[in-house]
CSV table of C-alpha atoms in Angstrom, one decimal:
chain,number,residue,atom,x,y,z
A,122,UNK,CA,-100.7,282.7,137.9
A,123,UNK,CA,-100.2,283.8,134.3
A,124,UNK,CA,-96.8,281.9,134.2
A,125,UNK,CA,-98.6,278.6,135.6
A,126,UNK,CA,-101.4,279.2,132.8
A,127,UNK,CA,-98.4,279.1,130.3
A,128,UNK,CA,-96.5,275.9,131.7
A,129,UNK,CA,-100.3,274.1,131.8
A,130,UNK,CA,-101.0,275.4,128.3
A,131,UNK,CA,-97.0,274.0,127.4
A,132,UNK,CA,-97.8,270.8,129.0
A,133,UNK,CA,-101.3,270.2,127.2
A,134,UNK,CA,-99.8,271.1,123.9
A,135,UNK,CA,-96.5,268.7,124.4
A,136,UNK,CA,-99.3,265.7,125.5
A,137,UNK,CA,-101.2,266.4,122.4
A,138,UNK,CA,-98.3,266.3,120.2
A,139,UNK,CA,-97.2,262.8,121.5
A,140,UNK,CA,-100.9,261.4,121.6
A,141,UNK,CA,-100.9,262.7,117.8
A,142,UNK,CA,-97.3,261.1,117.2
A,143,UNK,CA,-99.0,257.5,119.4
A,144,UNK,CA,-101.8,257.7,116.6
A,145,UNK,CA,-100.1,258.6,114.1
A,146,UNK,CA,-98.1,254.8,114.2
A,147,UNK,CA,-101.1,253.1,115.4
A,148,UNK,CA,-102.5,254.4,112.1
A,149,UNK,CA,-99.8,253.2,109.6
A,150,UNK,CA,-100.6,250.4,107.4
A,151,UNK,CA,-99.1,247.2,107.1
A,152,UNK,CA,-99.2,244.3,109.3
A,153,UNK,CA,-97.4,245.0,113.0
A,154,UNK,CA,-94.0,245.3,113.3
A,155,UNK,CA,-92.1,244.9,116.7
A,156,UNK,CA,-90.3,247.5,118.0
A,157,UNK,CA,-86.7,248.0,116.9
A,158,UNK,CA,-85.8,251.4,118.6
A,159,UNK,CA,-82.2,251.8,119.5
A,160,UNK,CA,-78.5,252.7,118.0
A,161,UNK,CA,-77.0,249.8,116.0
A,162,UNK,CA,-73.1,249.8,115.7
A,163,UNK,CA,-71.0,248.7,112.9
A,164,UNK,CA,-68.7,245.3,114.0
A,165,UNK,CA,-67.9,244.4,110.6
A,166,UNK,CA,-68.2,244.8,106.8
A,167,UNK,CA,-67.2,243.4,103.6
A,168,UNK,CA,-67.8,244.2,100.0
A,169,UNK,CA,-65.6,242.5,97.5
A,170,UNK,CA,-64.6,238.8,98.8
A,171,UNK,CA,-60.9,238.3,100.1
A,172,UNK,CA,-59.9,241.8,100.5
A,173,UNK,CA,-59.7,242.6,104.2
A,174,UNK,CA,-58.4,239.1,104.5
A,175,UNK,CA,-55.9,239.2,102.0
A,176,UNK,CA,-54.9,242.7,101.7
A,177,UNK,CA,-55.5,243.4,105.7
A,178,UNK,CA,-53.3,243.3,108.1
A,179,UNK,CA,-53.9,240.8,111.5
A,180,UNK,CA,-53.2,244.2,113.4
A,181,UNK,CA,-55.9,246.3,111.5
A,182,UNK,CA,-58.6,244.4,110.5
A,183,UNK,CA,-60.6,245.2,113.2
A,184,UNK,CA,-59.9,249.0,112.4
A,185,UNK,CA,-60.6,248.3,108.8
A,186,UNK,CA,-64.5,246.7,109.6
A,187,UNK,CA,-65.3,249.7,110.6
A,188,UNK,CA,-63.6,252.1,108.4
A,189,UNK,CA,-66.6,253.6,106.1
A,190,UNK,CA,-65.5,252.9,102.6
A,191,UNK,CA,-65.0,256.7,101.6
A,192,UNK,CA,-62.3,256.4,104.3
A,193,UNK,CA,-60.1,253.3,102.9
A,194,UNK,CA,-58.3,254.3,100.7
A,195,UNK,CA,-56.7,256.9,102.0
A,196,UNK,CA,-55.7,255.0,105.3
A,197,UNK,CA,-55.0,251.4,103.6
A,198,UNK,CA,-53.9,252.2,99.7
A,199,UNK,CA,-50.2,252.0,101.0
A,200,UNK,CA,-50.5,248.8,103.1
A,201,UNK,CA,-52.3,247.5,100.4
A,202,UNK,CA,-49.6,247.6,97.9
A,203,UNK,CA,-46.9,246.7,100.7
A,204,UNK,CA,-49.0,243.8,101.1
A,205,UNK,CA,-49.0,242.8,97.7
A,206,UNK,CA,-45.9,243.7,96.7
A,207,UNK,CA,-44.9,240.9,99.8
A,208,UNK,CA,-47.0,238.6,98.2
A,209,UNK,CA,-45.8,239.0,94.6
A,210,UNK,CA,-42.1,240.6,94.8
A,211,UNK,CA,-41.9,240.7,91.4
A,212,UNK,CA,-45.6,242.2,90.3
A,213,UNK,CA,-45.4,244.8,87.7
A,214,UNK,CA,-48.9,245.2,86.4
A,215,UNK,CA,-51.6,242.7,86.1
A,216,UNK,CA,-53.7,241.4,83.1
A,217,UNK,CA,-55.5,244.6,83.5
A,218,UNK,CA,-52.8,246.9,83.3
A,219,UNK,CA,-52.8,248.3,86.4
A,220,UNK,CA,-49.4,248.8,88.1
A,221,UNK,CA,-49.0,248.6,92.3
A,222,UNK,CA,-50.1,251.6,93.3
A,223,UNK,CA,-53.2,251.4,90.7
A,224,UNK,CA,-54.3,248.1,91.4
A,225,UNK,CA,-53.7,248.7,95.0
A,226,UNK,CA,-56.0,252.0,94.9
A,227,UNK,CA,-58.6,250.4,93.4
A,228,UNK,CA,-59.3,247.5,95.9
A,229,UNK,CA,-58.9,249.6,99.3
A,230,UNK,CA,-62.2,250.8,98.8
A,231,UNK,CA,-63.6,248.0,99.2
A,232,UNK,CA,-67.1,248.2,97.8
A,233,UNK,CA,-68.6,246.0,94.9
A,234,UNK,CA,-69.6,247.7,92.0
A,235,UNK,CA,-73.1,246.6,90.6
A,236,UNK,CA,-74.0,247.5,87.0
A,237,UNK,CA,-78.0,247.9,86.6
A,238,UNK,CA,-77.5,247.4,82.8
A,239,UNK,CA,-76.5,243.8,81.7
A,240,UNK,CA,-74.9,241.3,82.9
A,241,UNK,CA,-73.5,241.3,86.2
A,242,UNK,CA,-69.8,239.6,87.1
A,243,UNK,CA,-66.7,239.2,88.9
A,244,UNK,CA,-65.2,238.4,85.5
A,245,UNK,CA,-66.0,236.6,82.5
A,246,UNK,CA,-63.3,237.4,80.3
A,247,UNK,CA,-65.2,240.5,79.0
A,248,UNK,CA,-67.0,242.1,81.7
A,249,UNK,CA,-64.6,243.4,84.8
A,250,UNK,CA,-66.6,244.0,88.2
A,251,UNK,CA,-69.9,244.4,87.5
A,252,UNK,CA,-71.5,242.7,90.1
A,253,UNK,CA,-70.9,238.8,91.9
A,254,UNK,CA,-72.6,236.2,91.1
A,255,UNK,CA,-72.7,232.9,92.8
A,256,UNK,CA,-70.9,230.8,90.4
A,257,UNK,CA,-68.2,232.9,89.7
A,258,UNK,CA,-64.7,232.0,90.5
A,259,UNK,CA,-64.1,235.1,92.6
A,260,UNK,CA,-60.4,233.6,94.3
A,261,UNK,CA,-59.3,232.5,90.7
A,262,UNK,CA,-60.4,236.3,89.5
A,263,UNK,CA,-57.9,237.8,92.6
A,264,UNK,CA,-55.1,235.2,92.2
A,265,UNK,CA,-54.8,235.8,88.6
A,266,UNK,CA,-54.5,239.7,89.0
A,267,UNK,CA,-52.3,239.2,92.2
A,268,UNK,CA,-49.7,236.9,90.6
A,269,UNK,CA,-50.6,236.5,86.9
A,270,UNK,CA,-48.7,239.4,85.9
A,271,UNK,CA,-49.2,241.6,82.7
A,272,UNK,CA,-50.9,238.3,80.7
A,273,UNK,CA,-51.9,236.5,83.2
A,274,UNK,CA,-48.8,233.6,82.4
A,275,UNK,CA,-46.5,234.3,85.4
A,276,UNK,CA,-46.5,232.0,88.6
A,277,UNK,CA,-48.8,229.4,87.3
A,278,UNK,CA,-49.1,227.0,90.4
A,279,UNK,CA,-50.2,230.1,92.3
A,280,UNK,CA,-52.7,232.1,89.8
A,281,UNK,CA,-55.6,229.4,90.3
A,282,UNK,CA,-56.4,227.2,93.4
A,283,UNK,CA,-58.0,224.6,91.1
A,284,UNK,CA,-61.0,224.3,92.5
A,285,UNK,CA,-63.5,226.0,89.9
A,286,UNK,CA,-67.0,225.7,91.4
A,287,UNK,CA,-69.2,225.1,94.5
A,288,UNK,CA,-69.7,221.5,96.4
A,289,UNK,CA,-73.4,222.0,95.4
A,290,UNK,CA,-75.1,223.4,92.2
A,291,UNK,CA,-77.4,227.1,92.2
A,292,UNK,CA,-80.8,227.4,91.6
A,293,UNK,CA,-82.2,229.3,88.8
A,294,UNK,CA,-85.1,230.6,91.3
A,295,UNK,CA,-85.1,232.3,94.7
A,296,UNK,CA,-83.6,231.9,96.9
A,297,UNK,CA,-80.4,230.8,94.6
A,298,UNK,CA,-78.8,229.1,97.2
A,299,UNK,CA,-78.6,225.4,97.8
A,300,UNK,CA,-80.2,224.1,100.7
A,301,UNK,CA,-78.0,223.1,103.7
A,302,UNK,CA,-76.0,220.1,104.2
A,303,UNK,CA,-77.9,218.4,106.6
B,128,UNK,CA,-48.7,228.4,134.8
B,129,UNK,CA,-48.1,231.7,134.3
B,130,UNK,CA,-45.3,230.9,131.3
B,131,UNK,CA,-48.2,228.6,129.5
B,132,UNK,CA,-50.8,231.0,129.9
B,133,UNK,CA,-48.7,233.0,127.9
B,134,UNK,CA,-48.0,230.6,125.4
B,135,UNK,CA,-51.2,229.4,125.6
B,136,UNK,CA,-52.1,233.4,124.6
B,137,UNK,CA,-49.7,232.9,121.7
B,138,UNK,CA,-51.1,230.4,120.5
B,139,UNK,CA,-54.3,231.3,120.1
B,140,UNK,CA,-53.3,234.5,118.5
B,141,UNK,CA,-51.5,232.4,115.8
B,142,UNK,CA,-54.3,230.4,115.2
B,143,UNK,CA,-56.4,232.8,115.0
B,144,UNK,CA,-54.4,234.6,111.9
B,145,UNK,CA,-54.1,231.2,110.3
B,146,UNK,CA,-57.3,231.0,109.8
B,147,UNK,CA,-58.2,234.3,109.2
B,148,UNK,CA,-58.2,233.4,105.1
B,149,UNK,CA,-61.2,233.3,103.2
B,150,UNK,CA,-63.9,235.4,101.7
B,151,UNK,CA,-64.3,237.7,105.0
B,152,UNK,CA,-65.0,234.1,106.9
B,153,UNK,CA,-64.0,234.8,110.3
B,154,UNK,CA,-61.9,238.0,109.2
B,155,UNK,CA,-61.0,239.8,112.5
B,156,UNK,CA,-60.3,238.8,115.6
B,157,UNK,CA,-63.1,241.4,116.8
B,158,UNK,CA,-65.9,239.6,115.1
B,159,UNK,CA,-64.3,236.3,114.2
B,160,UNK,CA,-67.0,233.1,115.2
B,161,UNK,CA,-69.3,235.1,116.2
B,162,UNK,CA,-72.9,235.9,115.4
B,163,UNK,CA,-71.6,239.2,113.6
B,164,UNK,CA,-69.4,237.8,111.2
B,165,UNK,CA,-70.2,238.1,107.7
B,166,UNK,CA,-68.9,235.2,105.6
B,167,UNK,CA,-69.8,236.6,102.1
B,168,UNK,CA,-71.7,239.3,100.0
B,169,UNK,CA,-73.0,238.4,96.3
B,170,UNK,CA,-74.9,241.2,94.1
B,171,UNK,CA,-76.4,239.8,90.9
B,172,UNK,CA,-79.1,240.0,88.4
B,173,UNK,CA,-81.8,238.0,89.0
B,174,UNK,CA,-84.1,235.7,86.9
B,175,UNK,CA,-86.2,238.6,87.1
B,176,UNK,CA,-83.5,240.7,85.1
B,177,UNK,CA,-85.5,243.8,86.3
B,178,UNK,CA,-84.4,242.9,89.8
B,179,UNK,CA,-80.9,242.7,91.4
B,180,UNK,CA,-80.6,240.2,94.1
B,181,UNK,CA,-78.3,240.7,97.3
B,182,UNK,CA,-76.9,237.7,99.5
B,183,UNK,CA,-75.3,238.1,102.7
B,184,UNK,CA,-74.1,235.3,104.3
B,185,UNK,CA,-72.9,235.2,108.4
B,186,UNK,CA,-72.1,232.4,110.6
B,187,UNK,CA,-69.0,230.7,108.7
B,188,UNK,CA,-68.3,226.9,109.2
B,189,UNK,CA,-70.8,225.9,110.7
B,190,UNK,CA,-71.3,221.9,109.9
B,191,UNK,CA,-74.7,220.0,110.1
B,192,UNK,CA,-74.8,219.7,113.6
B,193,UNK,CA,-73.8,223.1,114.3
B,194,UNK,CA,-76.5,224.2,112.0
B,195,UNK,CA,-79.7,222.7,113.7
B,196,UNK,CA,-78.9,225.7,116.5
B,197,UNK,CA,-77.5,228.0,114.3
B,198,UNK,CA,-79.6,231.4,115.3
B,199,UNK,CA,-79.5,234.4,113.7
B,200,UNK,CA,-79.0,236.7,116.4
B,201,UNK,CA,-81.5,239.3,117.5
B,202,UNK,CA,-79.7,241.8,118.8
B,203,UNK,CA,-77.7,242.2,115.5
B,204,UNK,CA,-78.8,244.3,112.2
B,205,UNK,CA,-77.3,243.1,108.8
B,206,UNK,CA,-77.1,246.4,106.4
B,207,UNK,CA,-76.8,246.5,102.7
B,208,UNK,CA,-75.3,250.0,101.5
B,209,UNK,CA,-76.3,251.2,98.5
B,210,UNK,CA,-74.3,254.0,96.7
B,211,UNK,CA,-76.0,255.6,93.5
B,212,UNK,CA,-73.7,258.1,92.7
B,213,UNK,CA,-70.1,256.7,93.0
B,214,UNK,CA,-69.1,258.2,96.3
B,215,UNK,CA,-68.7,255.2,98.5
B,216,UNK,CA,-71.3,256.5,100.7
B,217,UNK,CA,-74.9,255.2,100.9
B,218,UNK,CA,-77.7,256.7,99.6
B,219,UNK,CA,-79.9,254.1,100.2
B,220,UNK,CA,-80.1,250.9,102.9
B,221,UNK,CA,-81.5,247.8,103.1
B,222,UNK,CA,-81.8,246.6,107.2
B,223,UNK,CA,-82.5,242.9,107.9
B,224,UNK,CA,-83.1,242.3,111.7
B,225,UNK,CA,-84.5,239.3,113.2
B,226,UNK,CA,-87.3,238.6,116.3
B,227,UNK,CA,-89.0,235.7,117.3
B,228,UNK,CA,-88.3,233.5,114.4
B,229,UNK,CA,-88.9,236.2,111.6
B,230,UNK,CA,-86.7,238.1,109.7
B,231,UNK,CA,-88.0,242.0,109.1
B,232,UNK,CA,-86.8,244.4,106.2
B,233,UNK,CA,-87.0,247.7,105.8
B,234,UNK,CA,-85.9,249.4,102.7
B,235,UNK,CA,-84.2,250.3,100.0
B,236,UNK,CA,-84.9,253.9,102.0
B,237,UNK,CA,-82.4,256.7,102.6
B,238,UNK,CA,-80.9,256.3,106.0
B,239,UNK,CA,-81.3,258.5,108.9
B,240,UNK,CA,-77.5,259.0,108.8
B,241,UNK,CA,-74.6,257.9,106.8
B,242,UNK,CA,-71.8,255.5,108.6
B,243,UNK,CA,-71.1,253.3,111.4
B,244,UNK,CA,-74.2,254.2,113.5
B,245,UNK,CA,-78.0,253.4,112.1
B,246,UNK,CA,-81.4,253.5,113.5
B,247,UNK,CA,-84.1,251.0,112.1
B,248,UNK,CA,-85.9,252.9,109.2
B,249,UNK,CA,-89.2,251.8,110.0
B,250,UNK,CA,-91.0,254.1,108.0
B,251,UNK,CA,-89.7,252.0,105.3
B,252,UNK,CA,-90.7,248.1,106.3
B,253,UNK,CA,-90.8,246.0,103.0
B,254,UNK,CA,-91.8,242.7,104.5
B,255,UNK,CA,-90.9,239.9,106.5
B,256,UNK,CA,-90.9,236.5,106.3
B,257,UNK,CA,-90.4,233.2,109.1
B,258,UNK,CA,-86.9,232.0,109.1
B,259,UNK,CA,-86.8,228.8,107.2
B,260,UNK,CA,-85.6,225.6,109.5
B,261,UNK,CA,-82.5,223.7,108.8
B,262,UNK,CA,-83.7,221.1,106.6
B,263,UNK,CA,-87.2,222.5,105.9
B,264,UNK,CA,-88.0,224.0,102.3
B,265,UNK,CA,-87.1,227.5,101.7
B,266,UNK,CA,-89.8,229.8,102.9
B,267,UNK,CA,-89.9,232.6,100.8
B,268,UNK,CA,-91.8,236.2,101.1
B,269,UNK,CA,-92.8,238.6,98.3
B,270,UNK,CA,-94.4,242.6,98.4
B,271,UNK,CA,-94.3,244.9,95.6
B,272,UNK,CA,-91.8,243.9,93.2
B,273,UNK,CA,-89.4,242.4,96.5
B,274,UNK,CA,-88.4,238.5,98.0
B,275,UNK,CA,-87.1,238.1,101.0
B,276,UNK,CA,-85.4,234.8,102.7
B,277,UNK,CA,-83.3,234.1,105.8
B,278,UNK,CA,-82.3,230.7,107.0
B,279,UNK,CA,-79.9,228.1,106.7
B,280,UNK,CA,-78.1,227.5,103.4
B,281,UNK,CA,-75.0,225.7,101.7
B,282,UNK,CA,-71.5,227.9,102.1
B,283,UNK,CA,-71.7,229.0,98.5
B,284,UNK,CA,-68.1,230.0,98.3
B,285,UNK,CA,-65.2,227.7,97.2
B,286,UNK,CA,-61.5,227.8,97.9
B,287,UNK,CA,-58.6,225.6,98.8
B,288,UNK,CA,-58.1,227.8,101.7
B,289,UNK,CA,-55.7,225.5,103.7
B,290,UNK,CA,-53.6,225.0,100.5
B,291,UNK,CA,-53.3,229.1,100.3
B,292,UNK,CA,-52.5,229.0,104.0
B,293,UNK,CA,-49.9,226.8,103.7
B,294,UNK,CA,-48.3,228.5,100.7
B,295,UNK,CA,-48.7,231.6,102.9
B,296,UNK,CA,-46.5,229.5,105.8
B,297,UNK,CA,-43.8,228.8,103.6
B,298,UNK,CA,-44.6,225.3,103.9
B,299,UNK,CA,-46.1,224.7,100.4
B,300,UNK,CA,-45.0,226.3,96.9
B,301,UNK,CA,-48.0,226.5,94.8
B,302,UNK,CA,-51.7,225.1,94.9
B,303,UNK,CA,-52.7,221.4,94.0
B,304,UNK,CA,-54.4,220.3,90.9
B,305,UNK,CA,-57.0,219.4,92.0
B,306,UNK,CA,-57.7,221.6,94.6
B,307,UNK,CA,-59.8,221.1,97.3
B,308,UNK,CA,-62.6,223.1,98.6
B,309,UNK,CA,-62.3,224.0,102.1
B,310,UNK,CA,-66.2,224.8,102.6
B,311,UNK,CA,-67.4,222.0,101.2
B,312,UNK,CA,-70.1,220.5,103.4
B,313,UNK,CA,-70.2,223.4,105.4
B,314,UNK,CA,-73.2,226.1,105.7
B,315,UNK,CA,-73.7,229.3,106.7
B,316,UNK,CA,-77.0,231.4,107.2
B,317,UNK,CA,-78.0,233.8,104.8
B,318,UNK,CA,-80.1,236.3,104.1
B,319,UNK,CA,-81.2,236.7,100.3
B,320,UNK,CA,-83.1,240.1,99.2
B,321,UNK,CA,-84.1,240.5,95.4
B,322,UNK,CA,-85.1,244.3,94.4
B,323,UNK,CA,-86.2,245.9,91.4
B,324,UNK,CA,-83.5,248.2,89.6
B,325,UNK,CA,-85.9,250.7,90.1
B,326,UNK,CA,-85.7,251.1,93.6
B,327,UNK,CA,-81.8,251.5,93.5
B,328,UNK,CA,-81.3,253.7,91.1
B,329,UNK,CA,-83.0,252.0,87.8
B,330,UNK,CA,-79.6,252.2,85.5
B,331,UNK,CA,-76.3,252.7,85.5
B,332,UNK,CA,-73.5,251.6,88.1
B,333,UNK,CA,-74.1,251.4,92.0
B,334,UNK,CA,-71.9,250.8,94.5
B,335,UNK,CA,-72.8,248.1,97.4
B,336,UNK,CA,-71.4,246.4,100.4
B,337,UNK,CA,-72.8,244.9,103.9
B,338,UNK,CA,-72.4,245.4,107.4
B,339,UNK,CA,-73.7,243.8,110.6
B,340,UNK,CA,-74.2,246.3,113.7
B,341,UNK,CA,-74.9,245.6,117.3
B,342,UNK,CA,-77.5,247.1,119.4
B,343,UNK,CA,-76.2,249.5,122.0
């Protein structure tokens, strides 16, 4: 009897907690939102562009998407520099000074670095990485450090792809983008 | 039958890694053509320069046609990861996730956990706003300090990707000049966030990148 008082009590306190947690969202502000319950899982990932595709092997790329970017360098720094000392036998250092195993380190954490101060880059000739921005010419940026060597001279047909900007100009104003080719 | 199944396999494999060139454009086999696939990821100061603006693109390729059905698909989240102090692992997130023609946000907010698996913050819902229409005017959504878009938009990358490939293949020895961009004419759908610094951190350096996750 006493124990059957105690689940009843249990019960009644349990229902009152959910009815407060019902209420409690009924009473949130905002307009409605739908409900998005449920475990998302990570399928893919990118931060800096050309990285997992040029650095990446066809065998891990999957693996890489969902390596969390704490994790990459320690499991792709290596494969990284294979890879780029494959593409560019002869790389030394690049017009940043960084040799192999520097430059190598530096991209297999693949995230992009966004300064909150100024002006925000791929690379302007003054500013390195501080951000992307739409017009920047991101594959000339990569080529250039990948096979430029240490002034940015060596392997001239391969440092730039010649084609410096997009098929359609920016906005100044949100959304930035230009509207779709219809 | 068996033999050219085979090489039928093969072939697709190989084709498959040729094209696996670009910005993260169809990347992985895993992902590649699929709703998932992130194309591109742009962080920038805005016109605002109190606000930093975010682009993710997904979808790559797709040409006119394709994008009068393009869909953003509902079952998948897009996540920008914000790190604040240098790390490389978020501190703060910004989910996209669309339902019945609308695109929700919640954040910049903390995550419930760090890595591969998220649940929606929806303590922390910024807005929304109607996907735009290919072809319609850009439908844009504001609340306190934040814009929001989603819909169809030109690729904004540019690369003589087939020229690389064939350098790659042995079968070319340097790039053309001119070059010619493989994404031109070509669009993708994207998803366009503008913050205020202040909600990321307010100065200094952060660390971003973006991720699309699948509901279990």
């Amino acid at each position: 009897m006493k124990f059957n008082t105690i689940k009843i009590t249990a019960i009644a306190a349990l229902a009152s907690l959910t009815a407060f947690n019902c209420s409690n969202d009924d009473d949130s502000n905002g307009p409605k939102v739908p409900e998005f319950a449920g475990t998302y899982v990570q399928e893919d990932q990118m931060a800096r562009p050309a990285i997992s595709t040029v650095f990446v092997s066809m065998g891990n790329k999957d693996a890489f998407n969902v390596t969390v970017p704490s994790k990459q360098a320690a499991g792709y720094q290596a494969a990284f520099q294979n890879k780029l000392l494959a593409l560019n036998p002869g790389y030394t250092t690049n017009a940043l000074g960084m040799d192999a195993a520097t430059f190598t380190g530096a991209l297999a954490t693949d995230v992009l670095t966004v300064t909150l101060d100024g002006k925000t880059t791929f690379f302007d000739g003054t500013n390195v990485l501080t951000g992307r921005m739409l017009t920047d010419d991101v594959i000339d940026v990569e080529l250039l450090l990948i096979f430029g060597g240490p002034m940015g001279t060596d392997n001239s047909t391969l440092s730039s792809d010649n084609v410096d900007a997009n098929d359609k100009p920016f906005s100044n104003t949100f959304p930035y983008l230009a509207a779709p080719h219809m | 039958m068996k033999k050219s199944k085979i090489l039928l396999g093969v072939a697709v494999i190989a084709v498959t890694g040729f094209f696996a060139i670009a910005a993260d454009h169809m990347d992985a086999p895993a992902v590649t053509g699929g709703s998932n696939d992130i194309t591109d990821f742009y962080a920038f100061q805005g016109q605002n320069t109190n606000n930093i603006v975010f682009v993710t693109n997904v979808q790559a390729l797709l040409s006119p046609t394709d994008t009068q059905s393009a869909k953003f698909d509902e079952n998948t989240m897009l996540e920008i990861n914000i790190d604040t102090n240098g790390d490389a692992i978020e501190d703060l997130v910004i989910q996209a996730i669309p339902k019945d023609g609308k695109m929700y946000f919640f954040g910049p907010i903390a995550p419930a956990q760090t890595g591969l698996s998220s649940t929606v913050r929806s303590t922390g819902m910024a807005s929304n706003v109607a996907i735009t229409a290919p072809g319609a005017n850009a439908i844009i959504a504001t609340n306190a300090g934040m814009s929001f878009f989603a819909g169809p938009r030109d690729d904004p990358f540019f690369f003589d990707v087939d020229q690389y490939k064939a350098i790659i293949a042995g079968t070319a020895t340097g790039f053309e000049n001119p070059g010619t961009d493989s994404y031109a004419g070509t669009n993708v759908l994207s998803v366009v966030v503008e913050v205020p610094k202040s909600m990321i951190g307010g100065s200094g350096k952060i660390n971003s990148w973006v991720e699309t996750k699948r509901k279990q």
